[in-house]
Amino acid sequence: MSDAIFSYHDDVLHAENVALPALAERFGTPLYVYSKAALTNAYRAYAKACEGRNAVVHYAAKANSNLAVLGVFAKLGAGFDIVSAGELARVIAAGGDPKRAVFSGVGKQAHEMRFALEKDVFCFNVESRPELDRLNEVAAQAGKRARVSLRVNPNVDAKTHPYISTGLRGNKFGVAYEEAFDAYRAAAAMPNLEVIGIDCHIGSQITEISPYLDATDKILDLVEKLEAAGISLHHIDVGGGLGITYTDETPPDITAFATTLLDHIAKRGHGHRQVMFEPGRSLVGNAGVLLTRVEFLKHGETKNFAIVDAAMNDLARPAMYEAYHEIDPVERRAADAVTYDVVGPVCESGDWLGRDRALAIAPGDLLAIRSAGAYGFAMSSNYNTRARAAEVMVDGNEAYLVRERETVESLFAGERLLPDNA
Ligand SMILES: *Cc1c(COP(=O)(O)O)cnc(C)c1O
């Protein structure tokens, strides 16, 4: 872990200038802690590559859709990539500009399209022929023309986990490369659609640049073929997916990555078109930690367990993708480390957060699960009727509660018993 923003001072882990034990004391655990400086630095790394070019950054809100996180990016000037009407509502509530949002996703419902048209989103990233038909119809009913881009599946291997690889044939995403030309012709003939762009998104946690270059080349081939057929595209959206360092991965530096792609597009003669980046994980992943407290240490014959108060419902990635997150004691102790599986209280063997970790810890100690800013809280659930964690954002010396811990009563407030006579 290389980020200096979450670092030790006198053997106590801090977020910026705030000691994490103080936050655990004040807000309880499990607790998500984000750093505003880390969010800002990551955004600026993209913005630096875009400076002086026709290129923009749309934060993929699904990675972490807390209003305060969206608000930070809105203030920095980001656009947004959204995948539901709910996310659009969040972006608006956070002060984001819906006119700078692109609407992705394979299953947009008519009511979501209507809402997005009402808010005048910049573009619908359409993923299938039937979606084109539906959007054309909804736009006609609203008396509008919807701006569209087609998400094309370039059939390249992003070399990442199969669950987060999206650009291969056989994925549910996008229009097949071979069918894209015809789909564009169909879209261009629809009276209530305005074809303006093309997009792809080949996967997530990608740590090499070559799959992006391959995908971009295929997209540009198609752009040229479309241009020759009289369909001229205003923008090329290269998607998100850039990986981060969880442990020993070495993804390209953000600015270098974005610059390389922009240069590549310009070199191929498409520098006049707007380029969009849609990063999620690389903007927020290393800007957050999940704080959890050790409840019990259980020493067994073959394994030792550190049972903590966070669980798979708080951070699903280990259970879901066997994802690795570094786990560090918040206060370093001078004691010998013991190897533990760090597990939560949920009644599932899949409820683990880290395996075979050497830790010098005692019951009551705090642990920081690193790199938890992306797909952490956003994927959390109430499984086992566990109230979801609170979220805090640190800015320099200040810490702000940006989501209250849920109450147990709120979890079943919408439920009803059957009537007595049933
Ligand atoms: C999820 C998603 C992103 C962001 O992906 P990251 O891997 O978090 O950068 C961008 N675009 C689309 C269409 C997505 O579905």
CSV table of C-alpha atoms and ligand atoms in Angstrom, one decimal:
chain,number,residue,atom,x,y,z
A,1,MET,CA,0.0,0.0,0.0
A,2,SER,CA,1.6,3.2,-1.1
A,3,ASP,CA,-1.0,5.9,-0.2
A,4,ALA,CA,0.5,8.3,2.2
A,5,ILE,CA,-3.0,9.6,3.2
A,6,PHE,CA,-3.7,6.6,5.4
A,7,SER,CA,-0.4,6.4,7.3
A,8,TYR,CA,1.0,5.7,10.8
A,9,HIS,CA,2.0,8.5,13.1
A,10,ASP,CA,3.5,7.2,16.4
A,11,ASP,CA,2.2,3.7,15.6
A,12,VAL,CA,-1.4,4.9,15.2
A,13,LEU,CA,-3.0,4.8,11.8
A,14,HIS,CA,-4.5,8.1,10.6
A,15,ALA,CA,-6.8,9.3,7.8
A,16,GLU,CA,-5.1,12.6,6.8
A,17,ASN,CA,-4.6,14.3,10.2
A,18,VAL,CA,-7.2,12.3,12.1
A,19,ALA,CA,-6.4,9.3,14.3
A,20,LEU,CA,-8.6,6.4,13.4
A,21,PRO,CA,-9.2,5.3,17.1
A,22,ALA,CA,-10.8,8.7,17.7
A,23,LEU,CA,-13.2,8.1,14.8
A,24,ALA,CA,-14.1,4.6,16.1
A,25,GLU,CA,-14.7,6.1,19.5
A,26,ARG,CA,-16.9,8.8,18.2
A,27,PHE,CA,-18.9,7.0,15.5
A,28,GLY,CA,-18.6,3.3,16.5
A,29,THR,CA,-17.6,0.3,14.3
A,30,PRO,CA,-17.8,-1.0,11.7
A,31,LEU,CA,-17.1,2.3,10.1
A,32,TYR,CA,-16.2,3.4,6.6
A,33,VAL,CA,-13.7,6.3,6.5
A,34,TYR,CA,-13.0,8.2,3.3
A,35,SER,CA,-10.3,10.8,2.6
A,36,LYS,CA,-11.4,13.9,0.7
A,37,ALA,CA,-7.7,14.5,-0.3
A,38,ALA,CA,-7.4,11.0,-1.7
A,39,LEU,CA,-10.6,11.5,-3.8
A,40,THR,CA,-9.3,14.9,-5.0
A,41,ASN,CA,-5.9,13.6,-5.9
A,42,ALA,CA,-7.2,10.7,-8.0
A,43,TYR,CA,-9.6,13.0,-9.8
A,44,ARG,CA,-6.9,15.5,-10.5
A,45,ALA,CA,-4.7,12.8,-11.9
A,46,TYR,CA,-7.3,12.2,-14.6
A,47,ALA,CA,-8.0,15.9,-15.1
A,48,LYS,CA,-4.3,16.5,-15.6
A,49,ALA,CA,-4.2,14.2,-18.6
A,50,CYS,CA,-7.4,15.9,-20.0
A,51,GLU,CA,-6.1,19.4,-19.6
A,52,GLY,CA,-5.9,21.2,-22.9
A,53,ARG,CA,-7.7,18.4,-24.7
A,54,ASN,CA,-11.2,17.6,-25.7
A,55,ALA,CA,-11.6,15.0,-22.9
A,56,VAL,CA,-13.8,14.7,-19.8
A,57,VAL,CA,-14.1,12.5,-16.8
A,58,HIS,CA,-17.4,10.9,-15.7
A,59,TYR,CA,-17.3,9.4,-12.3
A,60,ALA,CA,-19.0,6.0,-12.3
A,61,ALA,CA,-21.3,6.6,-9.3
A,62,LYS,CA,-22.0,2.9,-8.6
A,63,ALA,CA,-18.5,2.4,-7.1
A,64,ASN,CA,-19.4,4.7,-4.2
A,65,SER,CA,-22.6,6.7,-4.4
A,66,ASN,CA,-22.5,8.4,-1.0
A,67,LEU,CA,-23.8,12.0,-1.5
A,68,ALA,CA,-20.6,13.5,0.0
A,69,VAL,CA,-18.4,11.5,-2.4
A,70,LEU,CA,-20.6,12.5,-5.4
A,71,GLY,CA,-20.5,16.1,-4.0
A,72,VAL,CA,-16.7,16.2,-3.9
A,73,PHE,CA,-16.5,15.1,-7.5
A,74,ALA,CA,-19.3,17.5,-8.6
A,75,LYS,CA,-17.4,20.4,-7.1
A,76,LEU,CA,-14.2,19.3,-8.9
A,77,GLY,CA,-16.1,19.5,-12.2
A,78,ALA,CA,-16.7,15.8,-12.9
A,79,GLY,CA,-19.5,14.5,-15.0
A,80,PHE,CA,-21.2,11.2,-14.0
A,81,ASP,CA,-21.8,7.7,-15.3
A,82,ILE,CA,-25.0,6.4,-13.9
A,83,VAL,CA,-26.7,3.0,-14.2
A,84,SER,CA,-30.2,3.6,-12.7
A,85,ALA,CA,-32.7,6.4,-12.1
A,86,GLY,CA,-31.8,6.1,-8.4
A,87,GLU,CA,-28.2,7.0,-9.2
A,88,LEU,CA,-29.4,10.0,-11.2
A,89,ALA,CA,-31.5,11.2,-8.3
A,90,ARG,CA,-28.4,10.9,-6.1
A,91,VAL,CA,-26.2,12.8,-8.5
A,92,ILE,CA,-28.8,15.6,-8.6
A,93,ALA,CA,-29.2,15.6,-4.8
A,94,ALA,CA,-25.4,15.9,-4.5
A,95,GLY,CA,-25.3,19.0,-6.7
A,96,GLY,CA,-24.1,17.1,-9.9
A,97,ASP,CA,-25.2,18.3,-13.3
A,98,PRO,CA,-27.6,15.8,-15.0
A,99,LYS,CA,-26.7,17.4,-18.3
A,100,ARG,CA,-23.2,16.0,-17.8
A,101,ALA,CA,-24.4,12.5,-16.9
A,102,VAL,CA,-24.3,9.4,-19.2
A,103,PHE,CA,-26.8,6.7,-18.5
A,104,SER,CA,-25.4,3.1,-18.8
A,105,GLY,CA,-26.8,-0.3,-18.0
A,106,VAL,CA,-28.4,-3.3,-19.8
A,107,GLY,CA,-31.9,-3.1,-18.4
A,108,LYS,CA,-33.1,0.5,-18.4
A,109,GLN,CA,-36.8,0.6,-17.6
A,110,ALA,CA,-39.2,3.0,-19.4
A,111,HIS,CA,-39.8,5.1,-16.2
A,112,GLU,CA,-36.0,5.5,-15.8
A,113,MET,CA,-35.7,6.6,-19.4
A,114,ARG,CA,-38.5,9.2,-18.9
A,115,PHE,CA,-36.9,10.5,-15.7
A,116,ALA,CA,-33.5,10.8,-17.5
A,117,LEU,CA,-35.1,12.6,-20.5
A,118,GLU,CA,-36.8,15.0,-18.1
A,119,LYS,CA,-33.5,15.8,-16.5
A,120,ASP,CA,-31.9,16.1,-20.0
A,121,VAL,CA,-29.0,13.7,-19.4
A,122,PHE,CA,-26.2,14.1,-21.9
A,123,CYS,CA,-26.4,10.7,-23.4
A,124,PHE,CA,-28.0,7.2,-23.1
A,125,ASN,CA,-25.4,4.5,-23.5
A,126,VAL,CA,-27.6,1.9,-25.2
A,127,GLU,CA,-26.7,-1.8,-24.9
A,128,SER,CA,-29.1,-3.6,-27.3
A,129,ARG,CA,-31.5,-3.3,-30.2
A,130,PRO,CA,-34.6,-3.7,-28.2
A,131,GLU,CA,-33.4,-0.9,-25.9
A,132,LEU,CA,-33.1,1.4,-28.9
A,133,ASP,CA,-36.7,0.7,-29.8
A,134,ARG,CA,-37.9,1.3,-26.2
A,135,LEU,CA,-35.9,4.6,-25.9
A,136,ASN,CA,-37.2,5.8,-29.3
A,137,GLU,CA,-40.7,5.1,-28.1
A,138,VAL,CA,-40.3,6.8,-24.7
A,139,ALA,CA,-38.6,9.8,-26.3
A,140,ALA,CA,-41.5,10.1,-28.8
A,141,GLN,CA,-44.0,10.1,-26.0
A,142,ALA,CA,-42.1,12.8,-24.2
A,143,GLY,CA,-41.8,14.8,-27.4
A,144,LYS,CA,-38.0,14.7,-27.3
A,145,ARG,CA,-35.0,13.3,-29.1
A,146,ALA,CA,-32.7,11.2,-26.9
A,147,ARG,CA,-29.0,11.5,-27.5
A,148,VAL,CA,-27.5,8.0,-27.8
A,149,SER,CA,-24.2,6.2,-27.9
A,150,LEU,CA,-24.0,2.4,-28.5
A,151,ARG,CA,-22.1,0.3,-26.0
A,152,VAL,CA,-20.1,-1.9,-28.3
A,153,ASN,CA,-18.6,-5.1,-27.0
A,154,PRO,CA,-15.1,-5.2,-28.6
A,155,ASN,CA,-14.5,-8.8,-27.7
A,156,VAL,CA,-11.2,-8.2,-26.0
A,157,ASP,CA,-9.9,-10.0,-22.9
A,158,ALA,CA,-9.4,-7.5,-20.0
A,159,LYS,CA,-7.3,-10.1,-18.1
A,160,THR,CA,-9.2,-9.7,-14.9
A,161,HIS,CA,-11.6,-11.7,-12.7
A,162,PRO,CA,-14.4,-13.3,-14.8
A,163,TYR,CA,-17.1,-11.7,-12.7
A,164,ILE,CA,-15.7,-8.2,-13.5
A,165,SER,CA,-14.8,-8.8,-17.1
A,166,THR,CA,-17.4,-7.3,-19.4
A,167,GLY,CA,-15.9,-7.0,-22.9
A,168,LEU,CA,-15.8,-10.5,-24.1
A,169,ARG,CA,-18.3,-12.3,-26.3
A,170,GLY,CA,-20.6,-14.1,-24.0
A,171,ASN,CA,-20.9,-11.2,-21.6
A,172,LYS,CA,-24.4,-9.7,-21.2
A,173,PHE,CA,-23.1,-6.3,-21.9
A,174,GLY,CA,-23.2,-4.2,-25.0
A,175,VAL,CA,-24.0,-4.8,-28.7
A,176,ALA,CA,-21.8,-7.5,-30.3
A,177,TYR,CA,-19.0,-6.0,-32.4
A,178,GLU,CA,-20.2,-7.6,-35.6
A,179,GLU,CA,-23.8,-6.3,-35.1
A,180,ALA,CA,-22.9,-2.8,-34.1
A,181,PHE,CA,-22.8,-1.3,-37.6
A,182,ASP,CA,-26.3,-2.5,-38.4
A,183,ALA,CA,-27.5,-1.3,-34.9
A,184,TYR,CA,-26.1,2.2,-35.6
A,185,ARG,CA,-27.9,2.3,-39.0
A,186,ALA,CA,-31.1,1.3,-37.3
A,187,ALA,CA,-30.6,3.9,-34.5
A,188,ALA,CA,-29.8,6.7,-37.1
A,189,ALA,CA,-33.1,5.9,-38.8
A,190,MET,CA,-35.2,6.3,-35.6
A,191,PRO,CA,-36.8,9.7,-35.5
A,192,ASN,CA,-36.6,10.3,-31.8
A,193,LEU,CA,-32.9,9.3,-31.4
A,194,GLU,CA,-29.9,11.4,-32.1
A,195,VAL,CA,-26.8,9.2,-32.5
A,196,ILE,CA,-23.8,11.1,-31.0
A,197,GLY,CA,-21.3,8.6,-29.6
A,198,ILE,CA,-19.8,5.2,-29.1
A,199,ASP,CA,-18.8,3.6,-25.8
A,200,CYS,CA,-17.2,0.4,-24.4
A,201,HIS,CA,-16.3,-0.8,-21.0
A,202,ILE,CA,-14.3,-3.9,-21.0
A,203,GLY,CA,-14.1,-4.8,-17.3
A,204,SER,CA,-12.8,-3.7,-14.0
A,205,GLN,CA,-9.6,-3.9,-11.9
A,206,ILE,CA,-7.6,-3.9,-15.2
A,207,THR,CA,-3.9,-3.5,-14.5
A,208,GLU,CA,-2.5,-3.4,-18.1
A,209,ILE,CA,-3.0,-0.9,-20.8
A,210,SER,CA,-2.9,-3.3,-23.8
A,211,PRO,CA,-6.5,-4.4,-23.5
A,212,TYR,CA,-7.5,-0.7,-23.7
A,213,LEU,CA,-5.4,-0.1,-26.8
A,214,ASP,CA,-6.9,-3.2,-28.4
A,215,ALA,CA,-10.5,-2.2,-27.6
A,216,THR,CA,-9.8,1.4,-28.7
A,217,ASP,CA,-8.5,0.2,-32.0
A,218,LYS,CA,-11.5,-1.9,-32.7
A,219,ILE,CA,-13.8,1.0,-31.7
A,220,LEU,CA,-12.0,3.4,-33.9
A,221,ASP,CA,-12.2,1.0,-36.9
A,222,LEU,CA,-15.9,1.0,-36.4
A,223,VAL,CA,-16.1,4.8,-36.0
A,224,GLU,CA,-14.3,5.1,-39.4
A,225,LYS,CA,-16.6,2.6,-41.0
A,226,LEU,CA,-19.6,4.6,-39.7
A,227,GLU,CA,-18.2,7.9,-40.8
A,228,ALA,CA,-17.9,6.5,-44.3
A,229,ALA,CA,-21.5,5.5,-44.2
A,230,GLY,CA,-22.5,9.0,-43.1
A,231,ILE,CA,-22.9,8.5,-39.4
A,232,SER,CA,-20.5,10.9,-37.7
A,233,LEU,CA,-19.8,10.5,-34.0
A,234,HIS,CA,-19.1,13.3,-31.6
A,235,HIS,CA,-17.5,11.3,-28.8
A,236,ILE,CA,-15.7,8.2,-27.9
A,237,ASP,CA,-16.3,6.9,-24.4
A,238,VAL,CA,-13.5,4.4,-23.4
A,239,GLY,CA,-15.3,3.3,-20.2
A,240,GLY,CA,-13.8,2.8,-16.8
A,241,GLY,CA,-12.0,-0.2,-15.3
A,242,LEU,CA,-8.5,1.0,-14.4
A,243,GLY,CA,-7.3,-1.1,-11.6
A,244,ILE,CA,-5.8,-0.1,-8.2
A,245,THR,CA,-3.2,-1.5,-5.9
A,246,TYR,CA,-4.8,-3.7,-3.3
A,247,THR,CA,-1.6,-5.5,-2.5
A,248,ASP,CA,1.1,-6.1,-5.1
A,249,GLU,CA,-0.7,-5.2,-8.3
A,250,THR,CA,1.0,-2.6,-10.5
A,251,PRO,CA,-1.6,-0.8,-12.6
A,252,PRO,CA,-0.4,2.1,-14.7
A,253,ASP,CA,-0.4,5.5,-13.1
A,254,ILE,CA,-3.7,7.3,-13.8
A,255,THR,CA,-2.3,10.3,-15.7
A,256,ALA,CA,0.1,8.1,-17.7
A,257,PHE,CA,-2.8,5.7,-18.6
A,258,ALA,CA,-5.2,8.5,-19.7
A,259,THR,CA,-2.4,10.3,-21.6
A,260,THR,CA,-1.4,7.1,-23.5
A,261,LEU,CA,-5.0,6.5,-24.5
A,262,LEU,CA,-5.6,10.1,-25.6
A,263,ASP,CA,-2.4,10.1,-27.6
A,264,HIS,CA,-3.3,6.8,-29.2
A,265,ILE,CA,-6.7,8.2,-30.3
A,266,ALA,CA,-5.1,11.4,-31.6
A,267,LYS,CA,-2.5,9.5,-33.5
A,268,ARG,CA,-5.1,7.6,-35.3
A,269,GLY,CA,-6.6,10.9,-36.5
A,270,HIS,CA,-9.5,11.1,-34.0
A,271,GLY,CA,-8.2,13.9,-31.8
A,272,HIS,CA,-11.1,16.1,-32.8
A,273,ARG,CA,-13.6,13.9,-31.1
A,274,GLN,CA,-14.4,14.2,-27.4
A,275,VAL,CA,-13.0,11.4,-25.3
A,276,MET,CA,-14.7,10.3,-22.1
A,277,PHE,CA,-13.3,8.4,-19.2
A,278,GLU,CA,-15.7,6.6,-16.8
A,279,PRO,CA,-13.6,5.6,-13.8
A,280,GLY,CA,-15.1,4.3,-10.6
A,281,ARG,CA,-12.6,2.2,-8.7
A,282,SER,CA,-9.5,4.2,-9.6
A,283,LEU,CA,-11.1,7.4,-8.2
A,284,VAL,CA,-12.4,6.0,-4.9
A,285,GLY,CA,-10.9,2.6,-4.1
A,286,ASN,CA,-7.8,3.7,-2.2
A,287,ALA,CA,-9.6,6.7,-0.7
A,288,GLY,CA,-11.4,4.5,1.9
A,289,VAL,CA,-10.9,2.1,4.7
A,290,LEU,CA,-13.3,0.0,6.7
A,291,LEU,CA,-12.6,0.1,10.4
A,292,THR,CA,-13.6,-2.9,12.4
A,293,ARG,CA,-13.1,-4.1,16.0
A,294,VAL,CA,-11.8,-7.5,17.0
A,295,GLU,CA,-14.5,-9.2,19.1
A,296,PHE,CA,-12.9,-12.6,19.8
A,297,LEU,CA,-9.7,-14.5,19.0
A,298,LYS,CA,-10.4,-18.2,18.5
A,299,HIS,CA,-7.4,-20.4,18.4
A,300,GLY,CA,-8.0,-23.8,16.8
A,301,GLU,CA,-6.0,-26.9,16.0
A,302,THR,CA,-5.5,-26.0,12.3
A,303,LYS,CA,-6.6,-22.4,12.1
A,304,ASN,CA,-6.9,-19.3,14.2
A,305,PHE,CA,-9.8,-16.9,13.7
A,306,ALA,CA,-10.0,-13.2,14.4
A,307,ILE,CA,-13.7,-12.6,14.7
A,308,VAL,CA,-14.5,-9.0,14.0
A,309,ASP,CA,-17.6,-6.8,14.0
A,310,ALA,CA,-17.6,-6.2,10.2
A,311,ALA,CA,-18.8,-8.9,7.9
A,312,MET,CA,-19.6,-9.9,4.3
A,313,ASN,CA,-22.7,-7.7,4.4
A,314,ASP,CA,-20.5,-4.7,5.0
A,315,LEU,CA,-17.7,-5.6,2.5
A,316,ALA,CA,-18.8,-8.3,0.0
A,317,ARG,CA,-15.8,-8.4,-2.2
A,318,PRO,CA,-13.8,-11.1,-0.5
A,319,ALA,CA,-16.8,-13.4,-0.3
A,320,MET,CA,-18.0,-12.5,-3.8
A,321,TYR,CA,-14.7,-12.4,-5.8
A,322,GLU,CA,-12.2,-13.8,-3.4
A,323,ALA,CA,-10.8,-10.3,-3.4
A,324,TYR,CA,-7.8,-9.4,-1.4
A,325,HIS,CA,-7.8,-6.4,1.0
A,326,GLU,CA,-4.8,-5.6,3.1
A,327,ILE,CA,-5.7,-5.7,6.8
A,328,ASP,CA,-3.7,-3.7,9.3
A,329,PRO,CA,-3.9,-3.1,13.1
A,330,VAL,CA,-4.8,0.5,13.7
A,331,GLU,CA,-2.5,0.6,16.7
A,332,ARG,CA,0.7,-1.3,16.3
A,333,ARG,CA,1.7,-3.5,19.2
A,334,ALA,CA,5.1,-4.9,20.1
A,335,ALA,CA,4.1,-8.5,20.2
A,336,ASP,CA,4.6,-11.6,18.0
A,337,ALA,CA,2.2,-11.9,15.1
A,338,VAL,CA,-0.1,-14.9,14.8
A,339,THR,CA,-1.7,-16.1,11.6
A,340,TYR,CA,-5.5,-15.5,11.5
A,341,ASP,CA,-8.4,-15.8,9.2
A,342,VAL,CA,-10.3,-12.5,9.7
A,343,VAL,CA,-13.9,-13.4,9.7
A,344,GLY,CA,-17.3,-11.7,10.5
A,345,PRO,CA,-20.2,-12.8,12.6
A,346,VAL,CA,-22.5,-13.7,9.7
A,347,CYS,CA,-23.7,-17.3,9.5
A,348,GLU,CA,-21.9,-18.3,6.3
A,349,SER,CA,-18.6,-19.9,5.8
A,350,GLY,CA,-18.1,-17.5,3.0
A,351,ASP,CA,-18.1,-14.7,5.5
A,352,TRP,CA,-14.4,-13.9,5.6
A,353,LEU,CA,-12.5,-10.6,5.0
A,354,GLY,CA,-9.0,-11.9,4.9
A,355,ARG,CA,-7.2,-15.3,5.1
A,356,ASP,CA,-3.9,-16.2,6.6
A,357,ARG,CA,-3.0,-12.8,7.9
A,358,ALA,CA,-0.1,-12.4,10.3
A,359,LEU,CA,-1.4,-10.0,13.0
A,360,ALA,CA,-0.3,-9.0,16.4
A,361,ILE,CA,-3.7,-8.3,17.9
A,362,ALA,CA,-5.8,-8.7,21.1
A,363,PRO,CA,-9.6,-8.6,21.5
A,364,GLY,CA,-10.9,-5.1,21.4
A,365,ASP,CA,-8.2,-3.9,18.9
A,366,LEU,CA,-9.2,-2.0,15.8
A,367,LEU,CA,-8.3,-3.2,12.3
A,368,ALA,CA,-8.3,-1.2,9.1
A,369,ILE,CA,-9.4,-3.0,6.0
A,370,ARG,CA,-7.7,-1.1,3.3
A,371,SER,CA,-8.7,-0.1,-0.2
A,372,ALA,CA,-12.4,-0.3,0.7
A,373,GLY,CA,-13.6,2.9,-0.9
A,374,ALA,CA,-14.9,1.2,-4.1
A,375,TYR,CA,-17.7,-1.4,-4.1
A,376,GLY,CA,-17.6,-1.5,-0.3
A,377,PHE,CA,-20.5,0.3,1.2
A,378,ALA,CA,-22.1,0.5,-2.2
A,379,MET,CA,-22.5,-3.3,-2.3
A,380,SER,CA,-23.4,-3.7,1.4
A,381,SER,CA,-26.6,-5.4,2.5
A,382,ASN,CA,-28.7,-6.0,5.6
A,383,TYR,CA,-28.1,-9.8,5.6
A,384,ASN,CA,-28.6,-11.2,9.1
A,385,THR,CA,-30.5,-8.1,10.0
A,386,ARG,CA,-27.3,-6.2,10.4
A,387,ALA,CA,-27.7,-2.4,10.3
A,388,ARG,CA,-25.3,-1.0,7.7
A,389,ALA,CA,-22.2,0.8,8.8
A,390,ALA,CA,-21.8,4.6,9.2
A,391,GLU,CA,-19.7,6.5,6.8
A,392,VAL,CA,-17.3,9.4,7.6
A,393,MET,CA,-15.3,11.7,5.4
A,394,VAL,CA,-12.1,13.2,6.6
A,395,ASP,CA,-10.9,16.6,5.3
A,396,GLY,CA,-7.6,17.6,6.9
A,397,ASN,CA,-8.2,17.8,10.7
A,398,GLU,CA,-12.0,17.5,10.4
A,399,ALA,CA,-14.2,14.4,10.2
A,400,TYR,CA,-17.7,14.6,8.9
A,401,LEU,CA,-20.4,12.0,9.4
A,402,VAL,CA,-21.7,11.5,5.8
A,403,ARG,CA,-24.1,8.6,6.5
A,404,GLU,CA,-25.6,7.7,9.9
A,405,ARG,CA,-25.4,4.1,11.1
A,406,GLU,CA,-28.7,2.4,10.3
A,407,THR,CA,-31.0,1.6,13.2
A,408,VAL,CA,-32.4,-1.9,13.5
A,409,GLU,CA,-35.9,-0.6,13.6
A,410,SER,CA,-35.5,1.1,10.2
A,411,LEU,CA,-34.6,-2.3,8.7
A,412,PHE,CA,-38.1,-3.7,9.1
A,413,ALA,CA,-40.0,-0.5,9.2
A,414,GLY,CA,-41.6,-1.3,5.8
A,415,GLU,CA,-42.6,-4.8,6.8
A,416,ARG,CA,-46.1,-5.9,8.0
A,417,LEU,CA,-47.4,-8.8,10.1
A,418,LEU,CA,-50.4,-10.6,8.7
A,419,PRO,CA,-53.7,-9.5,10.2
A,420,ASP,CA,-54.8,-11.5,13.3
A,421,ASN,CA,-57.5,-13.3,11.4
A,422,ALA,CA,-55.2,-14.6,8.7
B,1,LIG,C1,-18.9,-0.1,-13.5
B,1,LIG,C2,-18.7,0.7,-14.7
B,1,LIG,C3,-17.7,1.7,-14.8
B,1,LIG,C4,-16.7,1.9,-13.7
B,1,LIG,O1,-15.9,0.7,-13.6
B,1,LIG,P1,-14.6,0.8,-12.6
B,1,LIG,O2,-14.0,-0.6,-12.8
B,1,LIG,O3,-15.1,1.0,-11.2
B,1,LIG,O4,-13.7,1.9,-13.0
B,1,LIG,C5,-17.6,2.5,-15.9
B,1,LIG,N1,-18.5,2.3,-16.9
B,1,LIG,C6,-19.5,1.4,-16.8
B,1,LIG,C7,-20.5,1.3,-18.0
B,1,LIG,C8,-19.7,0.6,-15.7
B,1,LIG,O5,-20.6,-0.3,-15.7
